CSV table of C-alpha atoms and ligand atoms in Angstrom, one decimal:
chain,number,residue,atom,x,y,z
A,18,UNK,CA,0.0,0.0,0.0
A,19,UNK,CA,1.3,3.4,-0.9
A,20,UNK,CA,-1.1,5.6,1.1
A,21,UNK,CA,-2.8,4.8,4.3
A,22,UNK,CA,-4.7,6.8,6.9
A,23,UNK,CA,-5.0,6.8,10.7
A,24,UNK,CA,-7.8,8.2,12.9
A,25,UNK,CA,-8.8,8.2,16.6
A,26,UNK,CA,-12.5,7.9,17.5
A,27,UNK,CA,-14.9,7.6,20.4
A,28,UNK,CA,-13.7,8.3,24.0
A,29,UNK,CA,-10.0,9.3,24.1
A,30,UNK,CA,-7.5,7.3,26.1
A,31,UNK,CA,-3.9,7.9,27.3
A,32,UNK,CA,-1.6,6.2,24.9
A,33,UNK,CA,-3.5,7.1,21.7
A,34,UNK,CA,-0.7,9.5,20.8
A,35,UNK,CA,1.9,6.8,21.2
A,36,UNK,CA,-0.1,4.6,18.9
A,37,UNK,CA,-0.4,7.4,16.3
A,38,UNK,CA,3.3,7.9,16.5
A,39,UNK,CA,4.0,4.2,16.0
A,40,UNK,CA,1.6,4.0,13.0
A,41,UNK,CA,3.1,7.1,11.3
A,42,UNK,CA,6.7,6.0,11.8
A,43,UNK,CA,6.1,2.4,10.8
A,44,UNK,CA,4.2,3.4,7.7
A,45,UNK,CA,7.1,5.7,6.7
A,46,UNK,CA,9.5,2.8,7.4
A,47,UNK,CA,7.5,0.7,4.9
A,48,UNK,CA,7.7,3.6,2.3
A,49,UNK,CA,4.0,4.4,2.5
A,50,UNK,CA,2.5,7.8,2.8
A,51,UNK,CA,0.5,8.3,5.9
A,52,UNK,CA,-2.5,10.7,6.3
A,53,UNK,CA,-3.9,11.8,9.7
A,54,UNK,CA,-7.7,12.1,9.8
A,55,UNK,CA,-9.0,14.8,12.2
A,56,UNK,CA,-12.0,14.1,14.5
A,57,UNK,CA,-12.5,10.4,13.8
A,58,UNK,CA,-15.3,9.3,11.4
A,59,UNK,CA,-16.5,12.9,11.3
A,60,UNK,CA,-13.3,14.0,9.7
A,61,UNK,CA,-13.3,11.0,7.4
A,62,UNK,CA,-16.7,12.2,6.0
A,63,UNK,CA,-15.6,15.8,5.6
A,64,UNK,CA,-12.2,14.9,4.1
A,65,UNK,CA,-10.3,16.5,7.1
A,66,UNK,CA,-7.0,15.0,6.1
A,67,UNK,CA,-3.4,16.0,6.8
A,68,UNK,CA,-0.2,14.5,5.6
A,69,UNK,CA,1.9,13.2,8.5
A,70,UNK,CA,5.7,13.0,8.5
A,71,UNK,CA,8.3,11.9,11.1
A,72,UNK,CA,8.3,15.3,12.7
A,73,UNK,CA,4.5,15.6,13.0
A,74,UNK,CA,4.6,12.9,15.7
A,75,UNK,CA,7.6,14.2,17.6
A,76,UNK,CA,7.2,15.0,21.2
A,77,UNK,CA,3.8,13.3,21.7
A,78,UNK,CA,4.7,9.9,23.1
A,79,UNK,CA,4.2,11.2,26.7
A,80,UNK,CA,1.0,13.2,26.1
A,81,UNK,CA,-2.5,12.1,26.9
A,82,UNK,CA,-5.5,12.8,24.6
A,83,UNK,CA,-5.0,12.6,20.9
A,84,UNK,CA,-3.3,15.1,18.5
A,85,UNK,CA,-5.8,14.0,15.8
A,86,UNK,CA,-8.8,14.9,18.1
A,87,UNK,CA,-11.7,12.5,18.4
A,88,UNK,CA,-15.4,12.7,18.0
A,89,UNK,CA,-18.7,10.8,18.3
A,90,UNK,CA,-20.3,10.9,14.8
A,91,UNK,CA,-23.9,9.7,14.6
A,92,UNK,CA,-24.0,10.5,10.8
A,93,UNK,CA,-21.4,7.8,10.2
A,94,UNK,CA,-24.0,5.2,11.5
A,95,UNK,CA,-26.0,6.0,8.3
A,96,UNK,CA,-25.3,4.4,4.9
A,97,UNK,CA,-25.2,7.9,3.3
A,98,UNK,CA,-22.6,9.0,5.9
A,99,UNK,CA,-20.4,6.0,5.3
A,100,UNK,CA,-20.6,6.3,1.5
A,101,UNK,CA,-19.5,9.9,1.8
A,102,UNK,CA,-16.5,8.9,3.8
A,103,UNK,CA,-15.6,6.2,1.2
A,104,UNK,CA,-15.8,8.8,-1.5
A,105,UNK,CA,-13.5,11.2,0.4
A,106,UNK,CA,-11.0,8.4,0.9
A,107,UNK,CA,-11.1,7.4,-2.8
A,108,UNK,CA,-10.6,11.1,-3.9
A,109,UNK,CA,-7.6,11.3,-1.6
A,110,UNK,CA,-6.3,7.9,-2.9
A,111,UNK,CA,-6.3,6.4,0.6
A,112,UNK,CA,-5.9,2.6,0.3
A,113,UNK,CA,-6.2,1.5,3.9
A,114,UNK,CA,-7.2,2.8,7.3
A,115,UNK,CA,-6.1,2.3,10.9
A,116,UNK,CA,-8.9,3.1,13.4
A,117,UNK,CA,-7.9,3.6,17.0
A,118,UNK,CA,-10.8,3.5,19.5
A,119,UNK,CA,-13.4,1.4,21.3
A,120,UNK,CA,-16.1,-1.0,20.3
A,121,UNK,CA,-18.2,1.7,18.6
A,122,UNK,CA,-15.1,2.6,16.5
A,123,UNK,CA,-14.7,-1.1,15.6
A,124,UNK,CA,-18.4,-1.3,14.5
A,125,UNK,CA,-17.7,1.6,12.2
A,126,UNK,CA,-14.5,0.0,10.9
A,127,UNK,CA,-16.5,-3.2,10.1
A,128,UNK,CA,-19.0,-1.2,8.1
A,129,UNK,CA,-16.1,0.3,6.1
A,130,UNK,CA,-14.7,-3.1,5.5
A,131,UNK,CA,-18.0,-4.2,4.0
A,132,UNK,CA,-17.7,-1.3,1.6
A,133,UNK,CA,-14.4,-2.6,0.4
A,134,UNK,CA,-12.0,-0.5,2.5
A,135,UNK,CA,-9.1,-2.3,4.2
A,136,UNK,CA,-9.3,-1.4,7.9
A,137,UNK,CA,-7.3,-2.5,10.9
A,138,UNK,CA,-8.5,-1.6,14.4
A,139,UNK,CA,-6.4,-0.8,17.4
A,140,UNK,CA,-8.2,-1.1,20.8
A,141,UNK,CA,-7.9,2.3,22.5
A,142,UNK,CA,-10.2,2.8,25.5
A,143,UNK,CA,-9.8,3.2,29.2
A,144,UNK,CA,-12.7,0.8,29.7
A,145,UNK,CA,-10.7,-2.4,28.6
A,146,UNK,CA,-14.0,-3.8,27.4
A,147,UNK,CA,-12.9,-5.1,24.0
A,148,UNK,CA,-12.8,-8.9,23.6
A,149,UNK,CA,-9.8,-10.7,21.9
A,150,UNK,CA,-7.3,-8.6,23.8
A,151,UNK,CA,-6.3,-8.8,27.4
A,152,UNK,CA,-5.6,-5.1,27.6
A,153,UNK,CA,-6.7,-2.0,25.7
A,154,UNK,CA,-4.5,1.2,25.4
A,155,UNK,CA,-5.3,3.5,28.3
A,156,UNK,CA,-6.4,0.9,30.8
A,157,UNK,CA,-3.1,0.7,32.7
A,158,UNK,CA,-2.9,4.5,33.0
A,159,UNK,CA,-6.5,4.9,34.2
A,160,UNK,CA,-5.8,2.3,36.9
A,161,UNK,CA,-2.8,4.3,38.1
A,162,UNK,CA,-4.9,7.5,38.1
A,163,UNK,CA,-7.7,5.9,40.1
A,164,UNK,CA,-5.3,4.3,42.6
A,165,UNK,CA,-3.5,7.6,43.1
A,166,UNK,CA,-6.9,9.3,43.9
A,167,UNK,CA,-7.9,6.5,46.2
A,168,UNK,CA,-4.6,6.9,48.2
A,169,UNK,CA,-5.5,10.5,48.7
A,170,UNK,CA,-9.2,9.8,49.6
A,171,UNK,CA,-8.0,7.1,52.0
A,172,UNK,CA,-6.1,9.8,54.0
A,173,UNK,CA,-9.2,11.9,54.6
A,174,UNK,CA,-11.4,8.8,55.1
A,175,UNK,CA,-9.1,7.6,57.9
A,176,UNK,CA,-8.9,11.0,59.6
A,177,UNK,CA,-12.7,11.5,59.5
A,178,UNK,CA,-13.6,7.8,60.1
A,179,UNK,CA,-15.9,7.9,57.0
A,180,UNK,CA,-17.1,5.5,54.4
A,181,UNK,CA,-16.2,6.6,50.9
A,182,UNK,CA,-17.9,5.5,47.8
A,183,UNK,CA,-15.6,6.1,44.8
A,184,UNK,CA,-17.4,6.2,41.4
A,185,UNK,CA,-15.2,5.3,38.5
A,186,UNK,CA,-15.9,5.1,34.8
A,187,UNK,CA,-17.4,2.0,33.2
A,188,UNK,CA,-20.9,2.4,31.8
A,189,UNK,CA,-21.3,-1.2,30.8
A,190,UNK,CA,-18.3,-2.9,32.4
A,191,UNK,CA,-16.5,-3.2,35.7
A,192,UNK,CA,-12.9,-3.7,34.5
A,193,UNK,CA,-11.7,-0.3,35.9
A,194,UNK,CA,-13.6,-0.8,39.2
A,195,UNK,CA,-12.4,-4.4,39.7
A,196,UNK,CA,-8.7,-3.9,39.0
A,197,UNK,CA,-8.5,-0.5,40.7
A,198,UNK,CA,-10.5,-1.9,43.7
A,199,UNK,CA,-8.1,-4.9,44.0
A,200,UNK,CA,-5.1,-2.7,43.7
A,201,UNK,CA,-6.4,-0.1,46.1
A,202,UNK,CA,-7.6,-2.6,48.7
A,203,UNK,CA,-11.3,-1.6,48.5
A,204,UNK,CA,-13.7,-3.3,51.0
A,205,UNK,CA,-16.4,-3.8,48.4
A,206,UNK,CA,-16.3,-3.6,44.6
A,207,UNK,CA,-19.6,-2.9,42.8
A,208,UNK,CA,-19.7,-3.7,39.1
A,209,UNK,CA,-22.4,-4.1,36.5
A,210,UNK,CA,-21.5,-7.8,36.0
A,211,UNK,CA,-22.6,-8.7,39.6
A,212,UNK,CA,-26.1,-7.8,40.9
A,213,UNK,CA,-26.0,-5.0,43.4
A,214,UNK,CA,-26.4,-6.3,46.9
A,215,UNK,CA,-26.3,-3.4,49.5
A,216,UNK,CA,-26.7,-5.8,52.4
A,217,UNK,CA,-23.4,-7.5,51.6
A,218,UNK,CA,-21.7,-4.1,51.4
A,219,UNK,CA,-23.1,-3.4,54.9
A,220,UNK,CA,-21.9,-6.8,56.1
A,221,UNK,CA,-18.4,-5.9,55.0
A,222,UNK,CA,-18.5,-2.5,56.7
A,223,UNK,CA,-19.7,-4.1,59.9
A,224,UNK,CA,-17.2,-6.9,59.8
A,225,UNK,CA,-14.5,-4.2,59.5
A,226,UNK,CA,-16.0,-2.2,62.3
A,227,UNK,CA,-16.0,-5.2,64.6
A,228,UNK,CA,-12.2,-5.5,64.3
A,229,UNK,CA,-11.8,-1.8,65.0
A,230,UNK,CA,-11.8,-0.4,61.4
A,231,UNK,CA,-13.2,3.1,61.3
A,232,UNK,CA,-13.3,3.8,57.6
A,233,UNK,CA,-14.2,2.0,54.4
A,234,UNK,CA,-13.4,2.4,50.6
A,235,UNK,CA,-16.1,1.1,48.3
A,236,UNK,CA,-15.4,1.1,44.5
A,237,UNK,CA,-18.4,1.7,42.3
A,238,UNK,CA,-18.5,1.4,38.5
A,239,UNK,CA,-20.7,4.1,37.1
A,240,UNK,CA,-22.9,1.6,35.2
A,241,UNK,CA,-24.2,-0.1,38.4
A,242,UNK,CA,-26.7,2.3,39.6
A,243,UNK,CA,-27.2,6.0,40.5
A,244,UNK,CA,-24.2,6.7,42.8
A,245,UNK,CA,-26.0,9.3,44.8
A,246,UNK,CA,-28.8,6.8,45.6
A,247,UNK,CA,-26.3,4.0,46.4
A,248,UNK,CA,-24.5,6.4,48.8
A,249,UNK,CA,-27.8,7.4,50.5
A,250,UNK,CA,-28.7,3.8,51.1
A,251,UNK,CA,-25.3,2.8,52.4
A,252,UNK,CA,-25.3,5.9,54.7
A,253,UNK,CA,-28.8,5.0,56.0
A,254,UNK,CA,-28.2,1.3,56.5
A,255,UNK,CA,-24.7,1.6,58.0
A,256,UNK,CA,-25.5,4.6,60.2
A,257,UNK,CA,-22.0,5.9,59.4
A,258,UNK,CA,-20.8,9.2,58.0
A,259,UNK,CA,-20.7,8.4,54.2
A,260,UNK,CA,-19.4,10.5,51.3
A,261,UNK,CA,-19.4,10.0,47.5
A,262,UNK,CA,-16.4,11.0,45.3
A,263,UNK,CA,-17.0,10.8,41.6
A,264,UNK,CA,-13.6,10.8,39.9
A,265,UNK,CA,-15.1,11.7,36.5
A,266,UNK,CA,-13.0,12.9,33.5
A,267,UNK,CA,-9.6,13.1,35.2
A,268,UNK,CA,-9.7,9.3,34.5
A,269,UNK,CA,-9.4,10.0,30.7
A,270,UNK,CA,-6.5,12.3,30.8
A,271,UNK,CA,-2.9,12.4,31.9
A,272,UNK,CA,0.5,11.2,30.7
A,273,UNK,CA,0.3,7.5,29.6
A,274,UNK,CA,2.0,4.9,31.8
A,275,UNK,CA,5.1,3.1,30.5
A,276,UNK,CA,2.9,0.0,30.0
A,277,UNK,CA,0.5,1.9,27.8
A,278,UNK,CA,3.2,3.5,25.8
A,279,UNK,CA,4.8,0.1,25.1
A,280,UNK,CA,1.4,-1.5,24.3
A,281,UNK,CA,0.5,1.4,21.9
A,282,UNK,CA,3.9,1.3,20.2
A,283,UNK,CA,3.6,-2.4,19.6
A,284,UNK,CA,0.0,-2.3,18.5
A,285,UNK,CA,0.5,0.7,16.2
A,286,UNK,CA,3.4,-0.9,14.5
A,287,UNK,CA,1.7,-4.3,14.1
A,288,UNK,CA,-1.4,-2.6,12.6
A,289,UNK,CA,0.6,-1.1,9.8
A,290,UNK,CA,2.5,-4.4,9.2
A,291,UNK,CA,-0.8,-6.2,8.8
A,292,UNK,CA,-2.2,-3.6,6.3
A,293,UNK,CA,1.1,-3.8,4.3
A,294,UNK,CA,0.6,-7.6,4.2
A,295,UNK,CA,-2.8,-7.1,2.7
A,296,UNK,CA,-4.8,-8.1,5.8
A,297,UNK,CA,-8.1,-6.4,6.5
A,298,UNK,CA,-11.0,-6.5,9.0
A,299,UNK,CA,-8.7,-7.4,11.8
A,300,UNK,CA,-8.0,-5.9,15.2
A,301,UNK,CA,-4.8,-6.0,17.1
A,302,UNK,CA,-4.7,-7.6,20.6
A,303,UNK,CA,-2.3,-8.7,23.2
A,304,UNK,CA,-2.3,-12.1,25.1
A,305,UNK,CA,0.4,-12.4,27.8
A,306,UNK,CA,3.3,-10.6,26.2
A,307,UNK,CA,2.4,-11.5,22.6
A,308,UNK,CA,0.9,-9.2,20.1
A,309,UNK,CA,-1.7,-11.0,18.0
A,310,UNK,CA,-4.7,-10.2,15.7
A,311,UNK,CA,-8.3,-11.3,15.5
A,312,UNK,CA,-11.2,-10.7,13.2
A,313,UNK,CA,-13.1,-7.6,14.2
A,314,UNK,CA,-16.3,-9.4,13.5
A,315,UNK,CA,-15.4,-12.1,16.1
A,316,UNK,CA,-14.5,-9.5,18.7
A,317,UNK,CA,-17.8,-7.7,18.2
A,318,UNK,CA,-19.8,-10.9,18.6
A,319,UNK,CA,-18.4,-11.6,22.0
A,320,UNK,CA,-18.7,-9.9,25.4
A,321,UNK,CA,-15.4,-9.7,27.3
A,322,UNK,CA,-15.7,-11.3,30.7
A,323,UNK,CA,-14.3,-9.8,33.9
A,324,UNK,CA,-11.9,-12.0,35.9
A,325,UNK,CA,-14.3,-13.5,38.5
A,326,UNK,CA,-11.3,-15.1,40.4
A,327,UNK,CA,-10.0,-11.6,41.0
A,328,UNK,CA,-13.4,-10.5,42.2
A,329,UNK,CA,-13.4,-13.3,44.7
A,330,UNK,CA,-9.8,-12.6,45.7
A,331,UNK,CA,-10.7,-8.9,46.3
A,332,UNK,CA,-13.4,-10.2,48.7
A,333,UNK,CA,-11.0,-12.5,50.5
A,334,UNK,CA,-8.3,-9.9,50.9
A,335,UNK,CA,-10.7,-7.2,52.3
A,336,UNK,CA,-11.7,-9.2,55.4
B,416,ADP,P1,-16.0,4.0,21.3
B,416,ADP,O1,-15.3,3.7,20.0
B,416,ADP,O2,-15.1,4.6,22.3
B,416,ADP,O3,-16.8,2.8,21.8
B,416,ADP,P2,-18.5,5.2,20.3
B,416,ADP,O4,-19.4,4.1,20.8
B,416,ADP,O5,-19.0,6.6,20.6
B,416,ADP,O6,-17.0,5.2,21.0
B,416,ADP,O7,-18.2,5.0,18.8
B,416,ADP,C1,-17.4,6.0,18.1
B,416,ADP,C2,-18.0,6.2,16.7
B,416,ADP,O8,-18.0,5.1,15.9
B,416,ADP,C3,-19.4,6.7,16.7
B,416,ADP,O9,-19.5,8.1,17.0
B,416,ADP,C4,-19.8,6.4,15.3
B,416,ADP,O10,-19.3,7.4,14.4
B,416,ADP,C5,-19.0,5.1,15.0
B,416,ADP,N1,-19.9,4.0,15.2
B,416,ADP,C6,-20.4,3.4,16.4
B,416,ADP,N2,-21.2,2.4,16.2
B,416,ADP,C7,-21.4,2.3,14.8
B,416,ADP,C8,-22.1,1.5,14.0
B,416,ADP,N3,-22.9,0.5,14.4
B,416,ADP,N4,-22.0,1.7,12.6
B,416,ADP,C9,-21.2,2.6,12.1
B,416,ADP,N5,-20.5,3.5,12.9
B,416,ADP,C10,-20.5,3.3,14.2
B,417,F6P,O1,-14.1,6.3,27.4
B,417,F6P,C1,-15.0,5.4,27.9
B,417,F6P,C2,-15.9,6.2,28.8
B,417,F6P,O2,-15.1,6.8,29.6
B,417,F6P,C3,-17.0,5.4,29.6
B,417,F6P,O3,-16.5,4.7,30.7
B,417,F6P,C4,-17.9,6.6,30.0
B,417,F6P,O4,-19.1,6.1,30.4
B,417,F6P,C5,-17.9,7.4,28.7
B,417,F6P,O5,-16.7,7.1,28.1
B,417,F6P,C6,-18.2,8.8,28.9
B,417,F6P,O6,-17.7,9.6,27.8
B,417,F6P,P1,-18.4,10.8,27.1
B,417,F6P,O7,-19.0,11.7,28.1
B,417,F6P,O8,-17.3,11.4,26.3
B,417,F6P,O9,-19.5,10.1,26.2
């Protein structure tokens, strides 16, 4: 392929820039021209293209966000929107596309594949909810961000002898809450994959209190229930001073961790290599320490499962 493009789409994630850098530099290594598409599928429809060179991705490996910007683009979900994007790509003689984003981005990529465009997907989302890969770009960084925040909240929770409910992102999945909860030593972890049981949260709090513990950290994924209501019920049923801390969008920003930079570099480079080999409709994943690929269609047919053994472990370790 002599001219390919790269875009970032959906929710941004720390490490997307490192992935863009790897895509651009590997494409140039293979003597291909590389075009950056601004604002995801929205820019693809409007022809917002810019030629990238080695210097255009200098000094970005350590930056959060995405230099290409990102967007949610409902128009791309229509056949007319996608046809317009294909037209813009043909006019610009773009032969292949690398799409960095979450499952929505992958659905869009699959639709483009059906229209004859070669697309490779790179999983970039803090949610880690993409099947066929153990980790997505941004997940390691968000865990570190959450743990850092919990460390700080723990100080005030101890001083004031309070219960803290910490709401983290994860509309449909509990990956962030589970791993951050395990790493931060939370007493209870509430995730969408497990039915909400306030009485067991109260039991945990009381068990802690009976051994002299005066504070509690409860990790709550945003997709479980209304966090204000959960906090109200826990306060009422425990009779303890209870506060809610919603971490919000700080979870999406920040400098990517070493793990995410390495993952993004490997995935970005492998995506270009696959395109150059004539592959299409694939996503890049990692299993253990090995970079692999899978059909996007297979990934979208599955739902990634949380690690139930880790969920049980967190329960055992919080006694
Ligand atoms: P993420 O990629 O982080 O999951 P979204 O779900 O918002 O984020 O998806 C990003 C974009 O992908 C959407 O704004 C839309 O342009 C495109 N997209 C999502 N689902 C589809 C679909 N079923 N068909 C075509 N495009 C889609
Ligand atoms: O990036 C994924 C995610 O952070 C989800 O966990 C969250 O629910 C959602 O994006 C919110 O993002 P936005 O407000 O940009 O739609």
